XYZ file of C-alpha atoms in Angstrom:
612
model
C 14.608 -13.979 -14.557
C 14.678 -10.722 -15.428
C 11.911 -9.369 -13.288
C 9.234 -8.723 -15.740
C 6.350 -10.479 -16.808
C 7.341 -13.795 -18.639
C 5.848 -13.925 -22.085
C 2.681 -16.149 -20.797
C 2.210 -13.996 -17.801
C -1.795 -13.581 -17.475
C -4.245 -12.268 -14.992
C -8.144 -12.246 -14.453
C -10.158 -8.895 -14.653
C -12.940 -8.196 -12.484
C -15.591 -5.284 -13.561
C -18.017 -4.168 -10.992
C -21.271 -2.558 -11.152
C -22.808 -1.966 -7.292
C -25.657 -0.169 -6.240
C -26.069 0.208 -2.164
C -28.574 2.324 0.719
C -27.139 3.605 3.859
C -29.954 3.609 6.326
C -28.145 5.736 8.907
C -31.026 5.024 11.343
C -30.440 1.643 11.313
C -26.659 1.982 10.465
C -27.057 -0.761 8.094
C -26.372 -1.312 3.851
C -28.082 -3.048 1.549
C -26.308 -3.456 -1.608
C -26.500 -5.082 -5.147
C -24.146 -6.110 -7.386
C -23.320 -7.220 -10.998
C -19.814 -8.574 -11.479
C -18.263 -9.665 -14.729
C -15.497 -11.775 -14.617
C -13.352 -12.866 -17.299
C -11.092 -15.648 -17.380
C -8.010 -15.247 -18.527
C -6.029 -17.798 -17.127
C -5.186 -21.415 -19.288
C -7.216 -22.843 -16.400
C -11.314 -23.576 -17.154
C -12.597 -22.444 -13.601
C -15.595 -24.365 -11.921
C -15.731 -22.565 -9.282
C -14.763 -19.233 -7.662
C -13.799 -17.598 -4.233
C -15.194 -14.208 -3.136
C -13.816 -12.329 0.311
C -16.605 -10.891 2.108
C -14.134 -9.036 4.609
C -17.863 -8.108 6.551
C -17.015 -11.006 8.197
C -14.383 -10.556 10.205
C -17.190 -8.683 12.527
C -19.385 -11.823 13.052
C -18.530 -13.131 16.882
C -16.478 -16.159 16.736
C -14.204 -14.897 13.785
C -10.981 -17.002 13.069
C -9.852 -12.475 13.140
C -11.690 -11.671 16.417
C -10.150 -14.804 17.840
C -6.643 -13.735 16.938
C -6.314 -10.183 17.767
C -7.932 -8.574 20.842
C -10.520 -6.845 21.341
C -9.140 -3.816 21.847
C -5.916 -4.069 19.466
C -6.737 -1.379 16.472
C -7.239 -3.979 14.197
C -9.735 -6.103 16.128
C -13.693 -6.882 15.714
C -14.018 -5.155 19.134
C -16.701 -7.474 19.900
C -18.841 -5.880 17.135
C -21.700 -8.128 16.116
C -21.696 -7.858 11.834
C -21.244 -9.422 8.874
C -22.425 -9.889 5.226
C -25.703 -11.127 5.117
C -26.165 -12.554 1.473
C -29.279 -13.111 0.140
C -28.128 -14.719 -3.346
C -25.772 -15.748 -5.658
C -26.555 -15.907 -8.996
C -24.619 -16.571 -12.226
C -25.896 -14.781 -15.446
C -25.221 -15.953 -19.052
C -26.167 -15.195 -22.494
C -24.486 -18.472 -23.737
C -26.301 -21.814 -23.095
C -24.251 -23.838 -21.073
C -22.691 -25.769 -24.854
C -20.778 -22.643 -25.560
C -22.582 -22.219 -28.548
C -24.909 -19.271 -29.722
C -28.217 -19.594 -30.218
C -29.177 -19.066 -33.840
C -32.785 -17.789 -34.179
C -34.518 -16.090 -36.525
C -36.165 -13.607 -34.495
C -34.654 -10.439 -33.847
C -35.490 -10.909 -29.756
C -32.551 -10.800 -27.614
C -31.511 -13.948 -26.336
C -32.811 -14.273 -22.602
C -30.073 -14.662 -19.934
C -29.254 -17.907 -18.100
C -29.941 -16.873 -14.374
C -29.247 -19.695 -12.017
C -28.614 -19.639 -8.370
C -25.601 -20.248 -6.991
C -24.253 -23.205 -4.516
C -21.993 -21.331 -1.712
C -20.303 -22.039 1.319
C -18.855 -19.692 4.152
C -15.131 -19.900 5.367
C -14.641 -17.374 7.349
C -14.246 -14.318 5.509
C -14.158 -16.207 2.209
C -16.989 -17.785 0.229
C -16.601 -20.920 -1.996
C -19.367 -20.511 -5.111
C -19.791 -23.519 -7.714
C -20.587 -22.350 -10.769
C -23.205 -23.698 -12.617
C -21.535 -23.240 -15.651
C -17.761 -23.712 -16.293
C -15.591 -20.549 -17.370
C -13.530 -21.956 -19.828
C -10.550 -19.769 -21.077
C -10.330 -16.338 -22.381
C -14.488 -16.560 -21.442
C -16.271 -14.410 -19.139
C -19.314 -14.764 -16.646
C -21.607 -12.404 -14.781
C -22.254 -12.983 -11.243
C -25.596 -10.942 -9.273
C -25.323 -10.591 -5.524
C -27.798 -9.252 -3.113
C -26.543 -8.311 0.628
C -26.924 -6.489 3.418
C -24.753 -5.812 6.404
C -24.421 -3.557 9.923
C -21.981 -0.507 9.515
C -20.024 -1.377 12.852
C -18.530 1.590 14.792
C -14.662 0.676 14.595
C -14.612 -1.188 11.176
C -10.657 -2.748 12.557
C -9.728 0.918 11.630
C -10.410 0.747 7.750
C -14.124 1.805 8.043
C -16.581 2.482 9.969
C -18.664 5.408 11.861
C -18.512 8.371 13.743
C -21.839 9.841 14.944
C -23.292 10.405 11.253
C -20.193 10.600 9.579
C -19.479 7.025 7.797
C -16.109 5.956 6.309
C -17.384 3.124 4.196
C -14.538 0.174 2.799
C -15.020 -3.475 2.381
C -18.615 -2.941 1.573
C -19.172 -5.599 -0.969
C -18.254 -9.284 -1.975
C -15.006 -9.342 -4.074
C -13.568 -12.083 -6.271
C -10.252 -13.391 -4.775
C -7.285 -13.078 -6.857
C -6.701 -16.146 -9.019
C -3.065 -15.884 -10.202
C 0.130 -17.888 -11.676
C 1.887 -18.398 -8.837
C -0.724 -19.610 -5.741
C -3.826 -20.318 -7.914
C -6.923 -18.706 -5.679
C -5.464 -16.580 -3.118
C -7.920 -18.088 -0.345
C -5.922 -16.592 3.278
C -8.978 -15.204 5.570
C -8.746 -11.910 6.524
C -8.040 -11.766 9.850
C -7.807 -7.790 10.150
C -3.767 -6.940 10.401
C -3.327 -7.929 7.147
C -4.703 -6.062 4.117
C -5.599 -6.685 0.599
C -5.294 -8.223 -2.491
C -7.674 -7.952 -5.657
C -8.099 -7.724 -9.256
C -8.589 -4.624 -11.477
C -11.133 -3.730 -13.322
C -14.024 -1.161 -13.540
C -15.966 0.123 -10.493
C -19.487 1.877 -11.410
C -20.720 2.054 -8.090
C -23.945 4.294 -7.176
C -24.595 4.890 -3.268
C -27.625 6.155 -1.873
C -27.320 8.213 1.203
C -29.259 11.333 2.941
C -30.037 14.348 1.193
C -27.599 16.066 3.388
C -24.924 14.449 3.054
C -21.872 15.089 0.835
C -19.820 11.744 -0.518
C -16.386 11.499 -0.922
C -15.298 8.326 -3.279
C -13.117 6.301 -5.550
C -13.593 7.236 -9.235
C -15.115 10.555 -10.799
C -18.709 11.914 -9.955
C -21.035 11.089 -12.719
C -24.056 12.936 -12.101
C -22.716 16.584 -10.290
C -25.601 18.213 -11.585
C -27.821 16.199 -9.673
C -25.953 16.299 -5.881
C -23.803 19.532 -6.309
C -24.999 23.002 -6.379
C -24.255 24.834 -9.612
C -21.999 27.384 -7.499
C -20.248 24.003 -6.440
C -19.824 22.953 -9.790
C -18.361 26.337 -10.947
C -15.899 26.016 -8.208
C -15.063 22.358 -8.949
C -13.867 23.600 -12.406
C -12.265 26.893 -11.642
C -10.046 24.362 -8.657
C -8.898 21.905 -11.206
C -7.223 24.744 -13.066
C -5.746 26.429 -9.920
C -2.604 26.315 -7.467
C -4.218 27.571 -4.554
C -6.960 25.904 -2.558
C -10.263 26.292 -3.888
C -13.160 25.823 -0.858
C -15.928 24.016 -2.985
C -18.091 23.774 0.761
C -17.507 26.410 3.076
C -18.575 26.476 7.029
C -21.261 29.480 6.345
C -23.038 27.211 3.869
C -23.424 24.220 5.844
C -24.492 26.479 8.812
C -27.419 27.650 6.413
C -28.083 24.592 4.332
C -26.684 25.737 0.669
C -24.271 23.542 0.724
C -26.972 20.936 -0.630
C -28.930 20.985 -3.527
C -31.969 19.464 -1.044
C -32.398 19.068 2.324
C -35.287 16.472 2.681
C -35.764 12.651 1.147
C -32.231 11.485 -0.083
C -30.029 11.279 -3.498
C -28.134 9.031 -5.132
C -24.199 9.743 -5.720
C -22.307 7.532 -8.848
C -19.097 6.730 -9.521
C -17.057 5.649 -11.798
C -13.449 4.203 -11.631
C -11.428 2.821 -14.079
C -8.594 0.369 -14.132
C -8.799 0.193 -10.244
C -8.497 -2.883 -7.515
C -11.319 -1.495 -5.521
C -13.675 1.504 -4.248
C -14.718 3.079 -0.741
C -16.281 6.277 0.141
C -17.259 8.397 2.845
C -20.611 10.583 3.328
C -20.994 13.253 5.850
C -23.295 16.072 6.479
C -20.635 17.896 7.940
C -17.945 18.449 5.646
C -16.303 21.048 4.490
C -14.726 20.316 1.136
C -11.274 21.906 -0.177
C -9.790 21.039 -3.749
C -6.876 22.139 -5.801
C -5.402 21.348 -9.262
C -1.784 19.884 -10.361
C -1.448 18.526 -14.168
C -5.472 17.819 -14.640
C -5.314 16.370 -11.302
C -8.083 17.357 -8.552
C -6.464 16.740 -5.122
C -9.411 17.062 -2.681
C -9.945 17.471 1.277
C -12.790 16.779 3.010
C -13.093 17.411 6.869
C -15.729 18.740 9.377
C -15.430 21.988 10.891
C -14.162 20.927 14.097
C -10.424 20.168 12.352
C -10.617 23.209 10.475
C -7.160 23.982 12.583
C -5.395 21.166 11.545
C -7.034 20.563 8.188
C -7.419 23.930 6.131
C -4.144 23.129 4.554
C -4.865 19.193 3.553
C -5.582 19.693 -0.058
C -2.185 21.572 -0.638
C -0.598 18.720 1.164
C -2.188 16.196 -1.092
C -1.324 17.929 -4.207
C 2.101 18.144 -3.144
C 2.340 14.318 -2.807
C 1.120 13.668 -6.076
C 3.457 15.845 -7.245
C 6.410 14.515 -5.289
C 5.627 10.939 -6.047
C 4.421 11.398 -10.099
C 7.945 13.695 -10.656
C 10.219 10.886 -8.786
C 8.653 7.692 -9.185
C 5.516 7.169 -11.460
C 3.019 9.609 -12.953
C -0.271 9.417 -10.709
C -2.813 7.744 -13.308
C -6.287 8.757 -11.773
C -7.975 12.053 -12.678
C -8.583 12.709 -8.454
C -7.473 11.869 -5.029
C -9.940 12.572 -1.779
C -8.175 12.897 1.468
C -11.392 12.341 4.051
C -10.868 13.079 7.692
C -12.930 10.465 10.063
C -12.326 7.735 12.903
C -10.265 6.095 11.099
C -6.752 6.808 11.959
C -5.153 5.956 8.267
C -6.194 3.347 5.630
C -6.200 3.956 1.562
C -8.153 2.796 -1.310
C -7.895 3.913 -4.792
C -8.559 7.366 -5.154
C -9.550 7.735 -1.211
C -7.324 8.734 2.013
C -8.834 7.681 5.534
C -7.197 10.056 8.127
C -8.000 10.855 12.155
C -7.694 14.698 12.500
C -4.592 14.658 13.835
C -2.895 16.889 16.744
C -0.865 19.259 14.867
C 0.223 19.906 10.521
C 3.120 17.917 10.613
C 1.073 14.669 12.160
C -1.257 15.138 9.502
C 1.117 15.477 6.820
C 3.084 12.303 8.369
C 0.134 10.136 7.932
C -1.940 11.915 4.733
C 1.468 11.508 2.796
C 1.696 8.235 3.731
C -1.935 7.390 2.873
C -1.776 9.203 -0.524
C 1.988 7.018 -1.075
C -0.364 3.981 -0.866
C -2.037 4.772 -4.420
C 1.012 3.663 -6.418
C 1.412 0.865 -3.805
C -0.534 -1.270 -3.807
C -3.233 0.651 -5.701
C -0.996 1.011 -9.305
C 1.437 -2.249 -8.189
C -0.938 -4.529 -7.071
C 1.315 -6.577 -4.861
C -0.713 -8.862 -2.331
C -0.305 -7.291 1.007
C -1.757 -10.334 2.779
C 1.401 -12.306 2.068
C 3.545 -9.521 1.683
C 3.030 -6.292 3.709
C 6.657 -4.534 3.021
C 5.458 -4.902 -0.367
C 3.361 -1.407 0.186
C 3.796 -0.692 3.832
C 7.978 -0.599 2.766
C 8.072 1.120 -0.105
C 5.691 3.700 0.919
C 7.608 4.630 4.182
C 10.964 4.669 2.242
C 9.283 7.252 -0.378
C 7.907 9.024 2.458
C 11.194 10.020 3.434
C 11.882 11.977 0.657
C 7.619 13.765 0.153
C 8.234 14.878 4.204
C 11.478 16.186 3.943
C 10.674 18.062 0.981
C 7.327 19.742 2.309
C 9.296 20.795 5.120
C 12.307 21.194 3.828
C 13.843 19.885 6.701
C 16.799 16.819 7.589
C 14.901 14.324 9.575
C 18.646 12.545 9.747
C 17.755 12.000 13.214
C 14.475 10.200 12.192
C 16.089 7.449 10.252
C 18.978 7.063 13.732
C 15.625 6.385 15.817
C 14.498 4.295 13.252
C 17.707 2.329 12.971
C 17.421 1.865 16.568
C 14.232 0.477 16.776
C 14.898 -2.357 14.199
C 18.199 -2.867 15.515
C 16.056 -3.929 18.988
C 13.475 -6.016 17.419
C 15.762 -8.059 15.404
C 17.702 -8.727 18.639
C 14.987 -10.079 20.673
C 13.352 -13.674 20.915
C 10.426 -12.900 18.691
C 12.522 -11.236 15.778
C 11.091 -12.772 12.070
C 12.273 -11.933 8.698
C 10.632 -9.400 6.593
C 9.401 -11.700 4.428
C 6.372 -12.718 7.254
C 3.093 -13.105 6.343
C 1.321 -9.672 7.770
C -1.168 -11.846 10.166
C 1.801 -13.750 12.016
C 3.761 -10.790 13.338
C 4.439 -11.752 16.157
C 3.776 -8.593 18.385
C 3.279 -4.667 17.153
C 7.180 -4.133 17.132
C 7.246 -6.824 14.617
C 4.330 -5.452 12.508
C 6.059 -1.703 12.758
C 9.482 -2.935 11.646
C 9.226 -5.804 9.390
C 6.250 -3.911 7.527
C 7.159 -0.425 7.222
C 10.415 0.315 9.161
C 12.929 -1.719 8.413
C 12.210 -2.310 4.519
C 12.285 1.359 4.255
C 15.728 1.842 5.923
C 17.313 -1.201 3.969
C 16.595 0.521 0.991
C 17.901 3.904 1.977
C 21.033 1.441 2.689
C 20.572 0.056 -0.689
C 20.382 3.011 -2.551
C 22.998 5.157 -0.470
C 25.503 2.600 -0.065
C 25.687 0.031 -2.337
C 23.782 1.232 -5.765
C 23.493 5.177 -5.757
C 20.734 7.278 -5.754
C 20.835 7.581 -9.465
C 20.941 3.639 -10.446
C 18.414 2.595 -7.061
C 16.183 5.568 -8.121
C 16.322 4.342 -11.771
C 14.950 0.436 -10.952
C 12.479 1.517 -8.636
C 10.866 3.801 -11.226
C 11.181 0.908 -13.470
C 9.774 -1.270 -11.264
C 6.861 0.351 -11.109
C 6.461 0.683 -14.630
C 6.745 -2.632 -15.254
C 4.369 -3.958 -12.702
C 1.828 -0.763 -12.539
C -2.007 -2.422 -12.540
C -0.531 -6.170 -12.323
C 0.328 -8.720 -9.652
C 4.400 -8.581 -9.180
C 5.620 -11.141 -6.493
C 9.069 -10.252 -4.106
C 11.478 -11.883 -6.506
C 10.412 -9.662 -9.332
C 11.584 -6.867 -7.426
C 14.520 -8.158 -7.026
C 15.304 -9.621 -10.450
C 14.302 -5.595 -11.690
C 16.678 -4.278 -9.302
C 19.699 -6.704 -10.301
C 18.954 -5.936 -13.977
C 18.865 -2.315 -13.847
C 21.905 -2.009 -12.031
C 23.976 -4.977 -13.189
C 24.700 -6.183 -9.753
C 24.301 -9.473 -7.976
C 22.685 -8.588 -4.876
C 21.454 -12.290 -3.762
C 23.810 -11.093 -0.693
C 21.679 -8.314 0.489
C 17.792 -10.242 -0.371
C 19.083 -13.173 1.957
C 20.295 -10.742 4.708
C 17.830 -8.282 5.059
C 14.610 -9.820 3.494
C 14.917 -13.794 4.264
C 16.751 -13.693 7.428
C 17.266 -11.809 10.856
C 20.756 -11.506 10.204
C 22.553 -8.586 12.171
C 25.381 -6.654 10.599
C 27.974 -5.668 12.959
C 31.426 -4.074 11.363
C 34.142 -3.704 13.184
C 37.872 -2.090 13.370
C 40.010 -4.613 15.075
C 43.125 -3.418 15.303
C 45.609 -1.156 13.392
C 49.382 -2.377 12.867
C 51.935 0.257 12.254
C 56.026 0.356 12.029
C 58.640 1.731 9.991
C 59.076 -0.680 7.760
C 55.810 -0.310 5.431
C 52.163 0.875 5.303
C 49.995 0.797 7.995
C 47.024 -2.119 7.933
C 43.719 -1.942 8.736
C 42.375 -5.187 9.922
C 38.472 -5.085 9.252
C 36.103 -8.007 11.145
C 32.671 -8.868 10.371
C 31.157 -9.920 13.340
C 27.798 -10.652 12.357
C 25.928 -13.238 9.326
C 24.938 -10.096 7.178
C 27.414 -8.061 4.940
C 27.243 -4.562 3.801
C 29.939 -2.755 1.438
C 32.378 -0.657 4.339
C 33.175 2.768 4.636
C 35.889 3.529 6.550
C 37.089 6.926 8.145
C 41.136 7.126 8.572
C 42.403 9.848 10.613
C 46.131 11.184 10.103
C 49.005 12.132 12.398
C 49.069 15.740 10.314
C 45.244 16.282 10.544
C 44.520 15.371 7.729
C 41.313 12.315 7.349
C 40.044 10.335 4.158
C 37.219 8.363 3.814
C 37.833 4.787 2.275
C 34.986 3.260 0.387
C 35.431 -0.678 0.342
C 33.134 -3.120 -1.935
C 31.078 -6.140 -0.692
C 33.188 -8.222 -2.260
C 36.094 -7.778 0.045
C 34.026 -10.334 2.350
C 33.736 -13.305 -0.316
C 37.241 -14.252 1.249
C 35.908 -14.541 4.866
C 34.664 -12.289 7.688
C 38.245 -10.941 8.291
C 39.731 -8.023 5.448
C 42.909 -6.500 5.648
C 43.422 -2.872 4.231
C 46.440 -1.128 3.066
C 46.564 1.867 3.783
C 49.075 4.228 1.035
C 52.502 4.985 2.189
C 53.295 8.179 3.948
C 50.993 8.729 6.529
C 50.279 7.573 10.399
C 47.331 6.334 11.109
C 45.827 7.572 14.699
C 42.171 6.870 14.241
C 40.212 4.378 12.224
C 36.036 4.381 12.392
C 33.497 1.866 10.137
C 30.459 2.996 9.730
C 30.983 6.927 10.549
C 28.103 8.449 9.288
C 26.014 5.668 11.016
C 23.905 4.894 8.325
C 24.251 1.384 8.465
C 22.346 -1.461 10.823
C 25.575 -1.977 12.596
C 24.179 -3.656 15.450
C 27.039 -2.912 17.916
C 28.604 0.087 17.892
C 31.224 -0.021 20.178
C 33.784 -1.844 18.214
C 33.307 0.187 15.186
C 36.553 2.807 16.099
C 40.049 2.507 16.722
C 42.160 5.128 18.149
C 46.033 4.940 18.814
C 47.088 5.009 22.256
C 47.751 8.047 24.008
C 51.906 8.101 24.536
C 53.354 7.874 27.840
C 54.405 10.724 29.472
C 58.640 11.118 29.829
C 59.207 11.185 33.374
């Protein structure tokens, strides 16, 4: 109840060792993996669920079925998919549990047996030959292959022989306390939802090329030149942009330690919910340091324009984010310019290039936002999309205006505007809407990023304060960092940290399409006593009320009115202190609110007749 974990809360941890070719001639990748997987849920599993995303390309996809063709998130009539050669599950136990007891000092073989599977979609069923019973682990070995397509839904794919490389290997489905196995397809709109673990990945590309990944290089001295590595250090230590790859040495080739045959790149990641990387021959590669953090840029020379700046905008988004909300708990971030327009994973920002520096602030900020969610609160963005998409776009409002020290006030009207529309038409859904059944892309804008984002500026301006909203979203994030938090928990943190029953707001803004509409109704005024105020809300959702009085001397006051004042009914009358005349009375002045019609929001007194 109150929003944390309860004291049986558990969840499963997934480690991940994957080694994978890119053939760039045949624009395919062959991959193995070894994946150990330890139970610790009350439940003894018998079987498990893997999403192999891959195959949301093959043609007949439940994905390329519902979105078309040439939608952004679509299959665009790409021919893919995972192609899996086995399954096996690995054990040094014998199937009884118990260990073998031998004399010798031989180590005992491993149980390899292969694996029973069926397709779904873009979810595979696997009986286990063996039983994980609880607080046990397994080891699962996977051998695949699959066809890099060009426009990966716009979370990977290819761009002449630059590769942005996500959903490149078979992942265990979440297996939680509230749903059990987390089984819903992906279907391309909606994103993710994984375990953490470990990620040791290795990836195997042309000599040429440089990668950009999740985790920390392991082997530098065998893909970096030692002037690169001297640079690498010297960046991590600096303010200023360091350029680890510069133009003139990929125009002569010193940018790599060889130019024929290929090498192998590995990673390492820890605590993470997955990995992706990008390889390109072309890039240029920027880096900077803030707290023992390497923010890094990566772009070809043809978005030099638009780019040279991108690592000093990345480290001032970790900084803006770690010093208001939650320290950034990764050791590097690479922002990676490509064809696709904007997607994260741990560690890694997808961006397009971008037509000017404040687009590509707009949409690396946002990217980078994405690392503490989902990536550090692992909420399931299938289900729940606002979950990241919301709470990044409401913290983006403060990393923008601060890099440009600007007052995008005139953003957040627009904004207001465009959710006050969608919830007005025929198709209008609650927030709370599984990402995959938007109903159009005004839904998907609004109910995933939009409107969350402005109901919490309305949240924290209007009915909590900056200082106690500010306060239970940091704690929040605390409390869920690197686990599974579902939308109640949110709430329940929220009402806790700020002693306040907000079931009012949740069911307005989050459950239902309710509109707000305040309204002035009239103002009664004689000699005999105060003037009143008669207050109307018009619509099913209630927001505290701030009302503007202006005075027959001049004179105006602004009148701050709780929620509360509604639990009698939709009409409230004010009292306004002796000894003034009311000529003007506005709700809503600053227009900060979703007040869906504004024209009965101000009352002014009648102009007096003239004396003929």
């Amino acid at each position: 109840a109150s929003g944390s974990q309860g004291p049986r809360y558990w969840q499963q941890r997934v480690d991940y060792r994957i080694r994978a070719t890119l053939d760039t001639s045949a624009k395919r990748l062959s991959g193995s993996e070894f994946i150990r997987y330890r139970n610790n849920s009350p439940d003894t599993l018998r079987f498990v669920w893997f999403q192999v995303d891959q195959n949301l390309f093959r043609p007949g996809s439940t994905g390329s079925l519902r979105f078309e063709s040439e939608s952004r998130v679509a299959a665009a009539n790409f021919e893919g998919g995972f192609e899996i050669e086995s399954v096996m599950q690995v054990d040094t136990v014998p199937p009884d549990g118990r260990a073998r007891r031998r004399r010798s000092r031989t180590a005992v073989p491993p149980l390899r047996t292969s694996l029973k599977s069926r397709l779904d979609d873009t979810m595979m069923y696997v009986e286990l030959a063996r039983p994980i019973p609880p607080g046990r682990s397994t080891t699962f070995e996977l051998q695949y292959e699959f066809s890099v397509p060009e426009h990966g839904a716009d979370r990977m794919g290819r761009e002449g022989s630059l590769y942005q490389i996500a959903q490149w290997y078979p992942r265990l489905a979440v297996y939680d306390d509230v749903n059990g196995w987390n089984t819903d397809p992906y279907l391309g709109q909606g994103e993710f939802y994984l375990e953490y673990g470990t990620i040791e990945y290795e990836v195997t590309v042309p000599a040429g090329y440089i990668v950009a990944g999740t985790g920390v290089l392991q082997n530098p001295g065998d893909v970096l030149t030692p002037v690169q590595r001297r640079r690498l250090v010297l960046a991590l230590k600096s303010d200023t942009t360091v350029r680890i790859v510069t133009a003139p040495e990929l125009g002569s080739g010193s940018a790599r330690p060889a130019r024929e045959g290929s090498l192998t790149w590995r990673f390492r990641a820890d605590n993470v919910r997955d990995a992706a990387w990008s390889a390109s021959p072309d890039y240029l590669w920027d880096a900077v340091g803030w707290e023992g953090i390497l923010a890094q840029a990566f772009y070809r020379p043809s978005a030099i324009a638009i780019w040279k700046d991108a690592a000093t905008m990345s480290r001032y988004s970790i900084q803006e984010y770690s010093t208001r909300w939650f320290s950034y708990p990764y050791p590097q971030l690479s922002v990676v310019e490509g064809p696709v327009s904007g997607m994260e994973y741990p560690m890694v920002a997808m961006e397009a290039r971008g037509d000017s520096a404040p687009d590509l602030y707009s949409v690396l900020t946002h990217e980078i936002g994405h690392m503490w969610y989902p990536m550090v609160v692992g909420s399931d963005e299938r289900r729940y999309a606002w979950m990241d998409e919301g709470f990044d776009t409401f913290i983006n409002t403060f990393s923008e205006e601060g890099y440009w020290k600007r007052d995008d006030s005139a953003t957040r009207q627009r904004e207001r505007q465009l959710v006050i529309g969608v919830d007005q038409m025929p198709t209008a859904q609650p927030i709370l809407t599984p990402a995959d059944r938007y109903r159009n892309n005004n839904n998907l804008l609004s109910l995933a990023n939009v409107k969350p984002s402005i109901v919490l500026l309305s949240l924290r301006s209007k009915v909590l304060g900056p200082q106690v909203f500010d306060s239970a979203l940091r704690e929040y994030t605390r409390r869920w960092a690197f686990k599974h938090p579902q939308p109640a928990d949110f709430f329940r943190t929220v009402e806790e940290v700020s002693g306040r029953d907000l079931a009012w707001f949740w069911r307005s803004f989050f459950y239902t399409t309710a509109a707000l509409d305040q309204s002035v109704e009239i103002v009664k005024q004689d000699s005999a006593g105060p003037a009143q105020v008669t207050l109307v809300n018009l619509g099913d959702a209630v927001m505290p009320v701030e009302l503007e009085l202006g005075f027959e001397d001049g004179s105006a006051e602004l009148v701050k009115l709780p929620v509360e004042i509604w639990y009698g009914g939709n009409r409230y009358v004010y009292q306004v202190p002796p000894g003034k005349t009311v000529v003007s009375a506005r709700v809503n002045p600053d227009g900060a609110l979703l007040d869906a019609v504004t024209t009965n929001d101000a009352w002014k007194r009648p102009a007096t007749a003239a004396t003929p």
